[in-house]
Structures are given as C-alpha cells and as structure tokens.
Amino acid sequence: MLKNHIKIAWRSLRKQPFFTFLNTFGLAIGIAGALLISLYIYDELSYDKMFADADRIHRVNADIKLGGEDRKFAVTPAPIAETIDNDFSEVELTTRFRTRGSALVRKVDTEVNIKEQQATYVDSTFFEMFGIDLLVGDLKTALKLPNTLVLTKTAAEKHFGINEALGQNLLLNNEETYTVTGVIDDLPDNSFLREHTVFMAMAGYEDSRIVNWGSNNYQTYIKLIPSANIEDLQAPLRAFLGKYVIPGVQQFMPGITEEQFKAAGNHLIYSTIPLTDIHLNSDRVAEISANNDIQSIYILSFIAVFIIVLACVNFMNLSTAHSLKRAKEVGIRKTLGSNKGELIRQFLVESVLVSFGSLLLALIFAVIALPFFNELADKDISMPYTNPLFWLILLASASVLGLLSGSYPAFFMSKFIPVKVLKGDSGSLGGSNVRNALVIFQFAISVFLVISTLVVYQQLEYIQNKDLGFSKDQVLIVDDVYTIGGQVASFKEEVKKLGFVINATLSSFFPTPSSRSDSVFAPLEGATDQENAVSMQRWGVDYDYISTMDFKIIAGRDFDKKFKNDSTSIIVNESAVAVMGVTPEKALGLSYTPDMESENPKYYKIIGVVKDFHFSPFRDEIESLSMHLGDFAYSLAIKLEKGSFTNAIKSIEGIWNKVAPGQPFDYYFMEDSFNNTYKSEQRLGHIFIIFTILSILIACLGLFGLAAFNAQKRTKEIGIRKVMGASVSQITYRLSSDFLKLVLVAILISLPIGWFAMNKWLEDFSYRIEIGWWVFALATLLAVAIAILTVSYQSIKAAIANPVKSLRTE
Amino acid sequence: MLLQLNNIYKWVNSGGQRIFLLKDINLEVEQGEFISVMGPSGSGKSTLLNVIGMLDSFDEGEYHFLEESVHTLKEKHRAQMYKEYIGFVFQSYHLLDDLTVQENLEMPLLYKKYKSPERKAMVADMLDRFNIVGKKDLFPVQLSGGQQQLVGVARALISNPKLLLADEPTGNLNSKQSEEIMELFKQLNNEGVTIIQVTHSESNAAYGSRIINLLDGRRV
C-alpha cells in the first residue's frame, strides 16, 4: 500500500510542477534558514563545554558599589583563590588568570619580535582544572617555577618545532626571559581561552602573592568536588566582605567597619557563575574574552521558529488551495470505497515526500549560503556531515514537518463530499477562513520583521552619525610604542613633522576600546566623608591629547607647557562635574586625590572641563572621567589629513623602523575600532535583513499560490461578470482587493506589536532614536506593494481568460 | 439587418489533425427574428452561439453586426459592442450565488457606467416586469430552477440588448417551467427583441420563427 501511495504521490506531484515547485522551494528556504540559525545557536551554546568537568567549574564574580558607582567585575582580588581553597571543603581546585594583553615574543638570541594578542599569567593548576594535556612537557612541573611559560602549538611553531620547544628561552616585551616548559594544543574557537596563546607561570608574578583585598585583577575559577552544590557557597562567599575584605582594607582606611561601609550605600558581593554560562550570560568588567548576549540567541531562536512556521503555513495554504484540483480525485476515490484514513495517509505520504525533497534542496541552499553566513555572523561554522545525530535530526524534523504541514490539508481534503465535488461544485469546499487567517499571520510576521529591520538600521545609523564629542575620523593609532622606551618622544616629534600629519598624541587611553582605569577620587575638603568621593576614569594623556581628539573645552583651559605645575592638574568631563554637584565654572580650582590611602596623598587641581564625549558604547551612560599628564603610553594616535592613507602609513612605518628596528609595526584606525564596538548590533541588523527578506519571500510564495487558487475557485464568477460586461481592470481590482484586505489586517496587527517590541529593544541603549511614524508607513507601503505585485499576476491572468471556457457546462 | 455571418470557419488542431468546430457557416439575421439552433451534441451549436455573442473567436470568414465588421474589430471594441447590444441566458443560469436577486440584476449595469439612481430604477422596472418583486432579496439557492432562469433572463434584458442569446435556456428545467420561459421568450420577441436560442427540444424550437440545423459544425 505504501508503495502505491508513494507512486501516486510522485505522479500527482509531477503533474503539478508549478505547485510542487512553490511548495518545495518555500519549504526549502524555511528549512535552510532555520538550519543555519540552528547551527549558529548550537555553536553559541557549545562554548566551554569541551573542557572536562566543565559542569563543575565556576568563576567568582564581584559586584562592587563604591563612591556612587555600581560595577560588576569578572575579576576578584588575588588572595580570594587561596582563601576559598582553605575555607571550602567542597572546592577541589582553584586557578587564577591575570591577563596582561598582548605581548611581543622572540627567542633570546634573535632580533625580530612576534606579537601574540593575548598572554596571561596562570596558576599551575590550570591543566588539571580544565583537563588540558601537554603535547610536550611534564604536567607535574610545567608552570610551577617563576619565569616559565607554556605556549599553544601555533604560537610555538612561530619560533621552533614543537619537539625542540622544551627548555627554549623566550624574551617577552624585550625584557623578561622565560623558559618554555610545555606546549599545548591550540585552544578551541568556542572556548573562553580562544585568543590566548601564551601562559606564564603565576609563580613569577609578585603581585599574585600579596594579600590585597582592595584591587580586583584576577579571574578566579573554582572546581567543585562532584557531590558539592554551588548554592552552598554563596552565603559564605558574601560573608567574605566582613571576614576578609574589611579587615584587609583597614590598613588604608583605619577604623572602617562593615556597617559604615554599607551605611554609605556601598556594597561588595562575591558570587559565582558556571563556566558554561559565561559566554552567553556574562557581561562584566574584565571578561577574559568577548561574550555574546543570550538575548541575541533568543531573538535568533524566534526568527528560526518564525521562518519554519512561515514555511509550514505556506505549505498548508498551498496544499489546501491545490486540493481543489484534487477534489475530483477525492470524490472518485471515495465513491470507489476509499475511506477517510486511507485518503489521509495518501496525502500525508505526498507531503512527507515534498518535505524530504525540500530538505535536500535546503541542504544545497545551506551549503551554498554557509560561507556568507559565516562572514555575516563572524563564525567558522561547518556542516557536521560526519555526525550521525545531525542527519538523524534532519530526517526526523523533515518527517515531522511533512506530517505537521500535511495534516491540515489531508484532513481538509478527506472531508470532501463526493457527490458535491464530482458535480464540480467548488464553492462548497470551504476552509477559506483558515487560509485567510494563515495569510494574515504570515504577513503580520513579515511586516513585524520589516519594522524591526528598519528600527535596527536606524539605530545603527544614529550611532554612526551621532556627535560623539570627539573626532574618530582620520586617526591612526600605532600600538606598542612603549617598546621603544626613551625614544618614544622623538618618534612622536618625527611623525609630527610629516606634512600630512595634523597632530599626534601619546596615551594608552582612547575613546574607542582601549585601556581603562578608574579610581575613586576624594576631595581635599571633606575627604573623610565617603559621600563626597567621585569614581572617575583616570586617563594619562599628553599635551596634544585634547586637541588631537578634538574635545571641546567648556570651562578652564587645556594642559599647557607654559604652566609649570600642570603635572598636578586634571581636566574632567561634564559628567564628573555633575557628580561633584557643581557647575563647570565652579569646579575649576577644586582639588581631588586618587590615592588617599597613601600617607602623603597627591592632590590634583581641576584646570579644565571638557564636553562629554562617548568613550563607552551607546548602551551605557557617559561615565565620569579625568585626564592628567601621564608619562607612560602604549600608543601614539596620529591625526591625518584627508586623502590617501596608504602613503601616510608607509612613511610612518619608515620612521618606526628607524627608531625601533625589529619591532612589529602594529596600527589600526580609530574609526574601525569604533565600528567594531557595534559589531554585534551590526550583525543583528544584517541577520534581520536577510531573514526579513526570506520571510517576505516565503509569504509571497504563499500569497502567490493562494491568489492562483482563488482565481481558480472564482473562475465561474469571473466568467459571468465578464459576459455581463466587466472589464479586465475591474476584475483584477476585484480579485486583488480581497487579498489587500487581508494584508491590511495583518498590518494592523503587527504595527503595535512591532512598536512595542522595538521600543523594548531600544531600551538597552542609553542613547537611542525615537521610532518615527514613517517606519510604520514604510513597512505598510512595502507590504502592500509586495502583495499587489504578487497577487496581480494571478488576478490579471484570470481576468483576461476567455469566459466561454469557464462557463461551459459539462 | 442585424447580423450577417459569411463563410465562418472555426477549428482546433488536435494530434496533427484539424478538427472543425464550425465549417462554412453562412447566416443572416434580421431584427425581430426568433431563431432556434438545433442539432445533436457536439454539432457546434454552442460554439456558433458564442461566436455570434463575440465571446469566442473564429479562424476564417466575416462577421458583420449592425454594419460593423466584427472580425476586424479590436478586442476592446468587441467587448464594447456585446456589452451594449447582446444579452446572454445560460442553461445553468450562472447567477452569482453570493448576490441577491436584486444585486444579480444590478451587476451588468455596474459595468455600463449607470449612476446609482438609474440602476435602482432599471432594476425595479425589471423586477416589476417579471413579477419577482417579492423575491428581490432572496439568494439564488432559495429559488426554484424556473425562478432562477427567470432572473437570468431579466438580467440579460436589463440593459435593453438588441439580441438575446440563450444556450439551452430550459435544459435544466421541468416541462412546466420550460413552457413558462418559452412563453416569456415569445412575448419578448413580440415586443421586438431578437432572439437566438440553442435547444434540443422540438417543442421549444417551434416557438421560433426559423430553425437552423447543425451537424458536425455544418449547416444542414
């Protein structure tokens, strides 16, 4: 029987190539879209799961509110690891990371440095904690001694073969000598350590052994024993404040008590987060690598479900519409004794056949689209061809999809009353309400996606064009200038002499992502009162900084070499002045100190106030900020004249090679770095656009099929009207307007939903657009235009048909 | 003369063979005639009627309607002509199921650019003339076959056509109902309407003033 079903199904599909194509194509697009998104989500969810015992590993977090500012850290004080080890029998192991950013690496006897993006100090428990094996080296001794390090395979091979790696001496940043004690495999792309290539023994890092509860610089991971419950650790961890932290800082702030600390509105809460949750659920200060947002995973899941549902709805719609052509077949089969169940099975076989065909087509689509998708999503996803589970899931979901979307048409058709359908009475076939609802549903989703896309893009556009308060264009930043030591000033002067250079400044701190450092500043007067403290960014800059960055000074003056004591001056921003509770003019002359813990605190006098500028993403409010003249700088920022940058870069590199032979010339444009900050939004925008187009395409396929069906169903009516003198345009209008009504209903449903959802999304941004009415107008216009285009072909075709044919009585 | 057909041929190509639907048809119709077209199934009666009604094209020959050469007219003008001069009555009535009697009558007028008050007056007139005022708000399914055909005829006549074409108007009716429709045709003919009907029934054909016999697309 099944064989017969398949044979009949195959024939009837082949007999209707157009409908079969619409069905297969629509479903294939849906499956391909959902497949790509699923692979993406699967990849996102797989982060850090590859580590042995990943489910028992947790990171210690610190929420600190001090001086009116609330910050959430992924890092904790150095002594917390040892303390946890001692205090909790549930904890088997602790490991600390102290990241130090990029490092220049070369073999001791060579000249040329190679830059590694991420180097970190790490405890020797690292290997046991994460179940990492050494390719060469001894687990028992690796990273135990000071000045030893372990490299990843790729990093090691830049200098020597893996087999001769052991015992090699490497020079880091031209001054620290390390001995290689092991090589590990490259760390997976979906792990939090993906960017890290150099691991140095914590034993050699002095700071890690000092018991200082006041500064947070260490990522601390703990591994529980199998029987332990992480919840049991939370309360004791919170008690660390009174037990260790307060006594620890009493040496700087004599007499401070936990009660005082809390009464001033401060808090300090230690908590934990499972390792496997970090990638999607953690957005803290000093994350070890960039994380994603669980929200974007939710949004993508929604889109995947949307797309699949849209495609299924399409399938149902087209199949029921198509069933009109099958009505006669159903009638004959029923008269010949086929029962309902038999018919349902027949139609289900057909729909499963179509869904398998779609699956095949979808795989082809997905394979073709994967490279583009990877670029779009900034991923390196591949089809898990060799995974039997992948195929199993695909086959299972294709079957389910076929059965699900075939069920309504099958039941619908099996209900046909033979006498009526054989007489050709197609008016009584019904089901049109369901179909109309489905079309409304499809278009509502499409319009919603159009609105979302418009808003996301508008917000991105807004960010791109907003007055940032500084000038990010034509600014080239040369990194690692500290490696040339004392010659850095002359390098700057050489560069400034170049014709196309407008200005140049040395600093480690820039409005685009770069170093950040903040301190609590206490005023000269009323220093003992914690409420007067101001938490500010503390940026070391030079005399040319403000003019190069193009900040606007709204009160006071810039740093100036004419004034002898500018080394004890600071310039603050508007937000800082606001926190101090004075006007910019009144703020001038006030003195603050960032190190009141020391016996002889150094006070800085405010000499200028700059207009606020955006130095953190638009999601966040502008924080308080102070600038002082610093004597150390990672980078040189060079403001160039408009024009070709290639020559400019070449000339600057020439100077660099003269003053710093052998050092890599590492540079980037501030604008690129700025744009990187909004990559995730941009990604979201691109993904939105793509899947909006897909969903509209699917909805159009459905509408197209339905218009065909409708025209077919109303052939008789069209014929009569034509004979009575209706013109082609009158009939076209009549047929199209019915669909436009559905589309308008869909629009009415989706406008408020779109408005609500997008306002919710925008709430995440401190600086955001207002959604204009034109967004809705445009979405409406677009939906209507697309619907008209889709429907009119069928309507016109029906309208110009010869009525004689349709009115012929059998 | 109302219309004239000269050497009309119509054919379809099937399997490399030319099958003639109409073969060398010559016909002159004067105003006020009542013609019955007879012949067995497949002899081309309906095709001839459709050609006369300008709903169907032909492949060869000339067709003159009120001094106009239909075979040279553009589609648009042809539509204009049959809209103005020809009314159709069908075997299965072809009323629109979703419209009431009144709305069905009004429908052709919508396509002829009559103003609403005019349309109302003409519909009321027709309802009156055919004695179906009481049924104006009923839907076709609520009427008997004879009544439905009555509405069909009324609809065909509402814009005062010069020619009424009826394709087996009584084919779906019982004998009493067909008699009534035929009586109506007779009366309309007396009032000056030219009628061409296709029929299988000798008795219906007898109402006409002239009978045209067709066999395999050819006049006999």
mmCIF file with all atom_site columns, N, CA and C in Angstrom, chain A residues 493-516:
data_model
loop_
_atom_site.group_PDB
_atom_site.id
_atom_site.type_symbol
_atom_site.label_atom_id
_atom_site.label_alt_id
_atom_site.label_comp_id
_atom_site.label_asym_id
_atom_site.label_entity_id
_atom_site.label_seq_id
_atom_site.pdbx_PDB_ins_code
_atom_site.Cartn_x
_atom_site.Cartn_y
_atom_site.Cartn_z
_atom_site.occupancy
_atom_site.B_iso_or_equiv
_atom_site.pdbx_formal_charge
_atom_site.auth_seq_id
_atom_site.auth_comp_id
_atom_site.auth_asym_id
_atom_site.auth_atom_id
_atom_site.pdbx_PDB_model_num
ATOM 1  N N  . GLU A 1 493 ? 57.761 63.312 17.712 1.00 0.00 ? 493 GLU A N  1
ATOM 2  C CA . GLU A 1 493 ? 58.143 64.569 17.058 1.00 0.00 ? 493 GLU A CA 1
ATOM 3  C C  . GLU A 1 493 ? 58.438 64.346 15.575 1.00 0.00 ? 493 GLU A C  1
ATOM 4  N N  . GLU A 1 494 ? 59.115 63.216 15.263 1.00 0.00 ? 494 GLU A N  1
ATOM 5  C CA . GLU A 1 494 ? 59.403 62.882 13.863 1.00 0.00 ? 494 GLU A CA 1
ATOM 6  C C  . GLU A 1 494 ? 58.104 62.779 13.062 1.00 0.00 ? 494 GLU A C  1
ATOM 7  N N  . VAL A 1 495 ? 57.141 62.066 13.665 1.00 0.00 ? 495 VAL A N  1
ATOM 8  C CA . VAL A 1 495 ? 55.857 61.848 12.986 1.00 0.00 ? 495 VAL A CA 1
ATOM 9  C C  . VAL A 1 495 ? 55.144 63.184 12.770 1.00 0.00 ? 495 VAL A C  1
ATOM 10 N N  . LYS A 1 496 ? 55.199 64.026 13.778 1.00 0.00 ? 496 LYS A N  1
ATOM 11 C CA . LYS A 1 496 ? 54.501 65.314 13.688 1.00 0.00 ? 496 LYS A CA 1
ATOM 12 C C  . LYS A 1 496 ? 55.070 66.183 12.577 1.00 0.00 ? 496 LYS A C  1
ATOM 13 N N  . LYS A 1 497 ? 56.328 65.934 12.246 1.00 0.00 ? 497 LYS A N  1
ATOM 14 C CA . LYS A 1 497 ? 56.964 66.747 11.203 1.00 0.00 ? 497 LYS A CA 1
ATOM 15 C C  . LYS A 1 497 ? 56.440 66.388 9.813  1.00 0.00 ? 497 LYS A C  1
ATOM 16 N N  . LEU A 1 498 ? 55.870 65.206 9.656  1.00 0.00 ? 498 LEU A N  1
ATOM 17 C CA . LEU A 1 498 ? 55.367 64.791 8.344  1.00 0.00 ? 498 LEU A CA 1
ATOM 18 C C  . LEU A 1 498 ? 54.260 65.748 7.891  1.00 0.00 ? 498 LEU A C  1
ATOM 19 N N  . GLY A 1 499 ? 54.246 66.035 6.583  1.00 0.00 ? 499 GLY A N  1
ATOM 20 C CA . GLY A 1 499 ? 53.343 67.059 6.057  1.00 0.00 ? 499 GLY A CA 1
ATOM 21 C C  . GLY A 1 499 ? 51.867 66.762 6.269  1.00 0.00 ? 499 GLY A C  1
ATOM 22 N N  . PHE A 1 500 ? 51.513 65.504 6.155  1.00 0.00 ? 500 PHE A N  1
ATOM 23 C CA . PHE A 1 500 ? 50.088 65.168 6.203  1.00 0.00 ? 500 PHE A CA 1
ATOM 24 C C  . PHE A 1 500 ? 49.599 64.899 7.620  1.00 0.00 ? 500 PHE A C  1
ATOM 25 N N  . VAL A 1 501 ? 50.483 65.062 8.604  1.00 0.00 ? 501 VAL A N  1
ATOM 26 C CA . VAL A 1 501 ? 50.081 64.819 9.993  1.00 0.00 ? 501 VAL A CA 1
ATOM 27 C C  . VAL A 1 501 ? 49.631 66.131 10.624 1.00 0.00 ? 501 VAL A C  1
ATOM 28 N N  . ILE A 1 502 ? 48.413 66.165 11.110 1.00 0.00 ? 502 ILE A N  1
ATOM 29 C CA . ILE A 1 502 ? 47.892 67.373 11.730 1.00 0.00 ? 502 ILE A CA 1
ATOM 30 C C  . ILE A 1 502 ? 48.348 67.470 13.181 1.00 0.00 ? 502 ILE A C  1
ATOM 31 N N  . ASN A 1 503 ? 48.298 66.342 13.853 1.00 0.00 ? 503 ASN A N  1
ATOM 32 C CA . ASN A 1 503 ? 48.671 66.349 15.257 1.00 0.00 ? 503 ASN A CA 1
ATOM 33 C C  . ASN A 1 503 ? 48.940 64.904 15.693 1.00 0.00 ? 503 ASN A C  1
ATOM 34 N N  . ALA A 1 504 ? 49.585 64.729 16.836 1.00 0.00 ? 504 ALA A N  1
ATOM 35 C CA . ALA A 1 504 ? 49.830 63.380 17.347 1.00 0.00 ? 504 ALA A CA 1
ATOM 36 C C  . ALA A 1 504 ? 49.906 63.437 18.859 1.00 0.00 ? 504 ALA A C  1
ATOM 37 N N  . THR A 1 505 ? 49.453 62.371 19.489 1.00 0.00 ? 505 THR A N  1
ATOM 38 C CA . THR A 1 505 ? 49.444 62.369 20.952 1.00 0.00 ? 505 THR A CA 1
ATOM 39 C C  . THR A 1 505 ? 49.766 60.983 21.479 1.00 0.00 ? 505 THR A C  1
ATOM 40 N N  . LEU A 1 506 ? 50.466 60.942 22.609 1.00 0.00 ? 506 LEU A N  1
ATOM 41 C CA . LEU A 1 506 ? 50.820 59.673 23.248 1.00 0.00 ? 506 LEU A CA 1
ATOM 42 C C  . LEU A 1 506 ? 49.874 59.409 24.401 1.00 0.00 ? 506 LEU A C  1
ATOM 43 N N  . SER A 1 507 ? 49.264 58.216 24.399 1.00 0.00 ? 507 SER A N  1
ATOM 44 C CA . SER A 1 507 ? 48.404 57.847 25.516 1.00 0.00 ? 507 SER A CA 1
ATOM 45 C C  . SER A 1 507 ? 48.109 56.353 25.442 1.00 0.00 ? 507 SER A C  1
ATOM 46 N N  . SER A 1 508 ? 47.587 55.819 26.519 1.00 0.00 ? 508 SER A N  1
ATOM 47 C CA . SER A 1 508 ? 47.109 54.436 26.491 1.00 0.00 ? 508 SER A CA 1
ATOM 48 C C  . SER A 1 508 ? 45.597 54.409 26.403 1.00 0.00 ? 508 SER A C  1
ATOM 49 N N  . PHE A 1 509 ? 45.020 55.595 26.560 1.00 0.00 ? 509 PHE A N  1
ATOM 50 C CA . PHE A 1 509 ? 43.566 55.665 26.733 1.00 0.00 ? 509 PHE A CA 1
ATOM 51 C C  . PHE A 1 509 ? 42.926 56.411 25.564 1.00 0.00 ? 509 PHE A C  1
ATOM 52 N N  . PHE A 1 510 ? 41.926 55.781 24.964 1.00 0.00 ? 510 PHE A N  1
ATOM 53 C CA . PHE A 1 510 ? 41.231 56.422 23.853 1.00 0.00 ? 510 PHE A CA 1
ATOM 54 C C  . PHE A 1 510 ? 39.727 56.236 23.995 1.00 0.00 ? 510 PHE A C  1
ATOM 55 N N  . PRO A 1 511 ? 38.968 57.101 23.355 1.00 0.00 ? 511 PRO A N  1
ATOM 56 C CA . PRO A 1 511 ? 37.509 56.974 23.446 1.00 0.00 ? 511 PRO A CA 1
ATOM 57 C C  . PRO A 1 511 ? 37.001 55.676 22.832 1.00 0.00 ? 511 PRO A C  1
ATOM 58 N N  . THR A 1 512 ? 37.782 55.098 21.912 1.00 0.00 ? 512 THR A N  1
ATOM 59 C CA . THR A 1 512 ? 37.401 53.796 21.383 1.00 0.00 ? 512 THR A CA 1
ATOM 60 C C  . THR A 1 512 ? 37.976 52.747 22.314 1.00 0.00 ? 512 THR A C  1
ATOM 61 N N  . PRO A 1 513 ? 37.561 51.477 22.178 1.00 0.00 ? 513 PRO A N  1
ATOM 62 C CA . PRO A 1 513 ? 38.026 50.483 23.134 1.00 0.00 ? 513 PRO A CA 1
ATOM 63 C C  . PRO A 1 513 ? 39.549 50.487 23.284 1.00 0.00 ? 513 PRO A C  1
ATOM 64 N N  . SER A 1 514 ? 40.019 50.645 24.495 1.00 0.00 ? 514 SER A N  1
ATOM 65 C CA . SER A 1 514 ? 41.442 50.650 24.797 1.00 0.00 ? 514 SER A CA 1
ATOM 66 C C  . SER A 1 514 ? 41.560 50.416 26.291 1.00 0.00 ? 514 SER A C  1
ATOM 67 N N  . SER A 1 515 ? 42.691 50.766 26.852 1.00 0.00 ? 515 SER A N  1
ATOM 68 C CA . SER A 1 515 ? 42.834 50.581 28.299 1.00 0.00 ? 515 SER A CA 1
ATOM 69 C C  . SER A 1 515 ? 41.801 51.421 29.034 1.00 0.00 ? 515 SER A C  1
ATOM 70 N N  . ARG A 1 516 ? 41.414 50.954 30.195 1.00 0.00 ? 516 ARG A N  1
ATOM 71 C CA . ARG A 1 516 ? 40.541 51.729 31.073 1.00 0.00 ? 516 ARG A CA 1
ATOM 72 C C  . ARG A 1 516 ? 41.125 51.601 32.480 1.00 0.00 ? 516 ARG A C  1
#
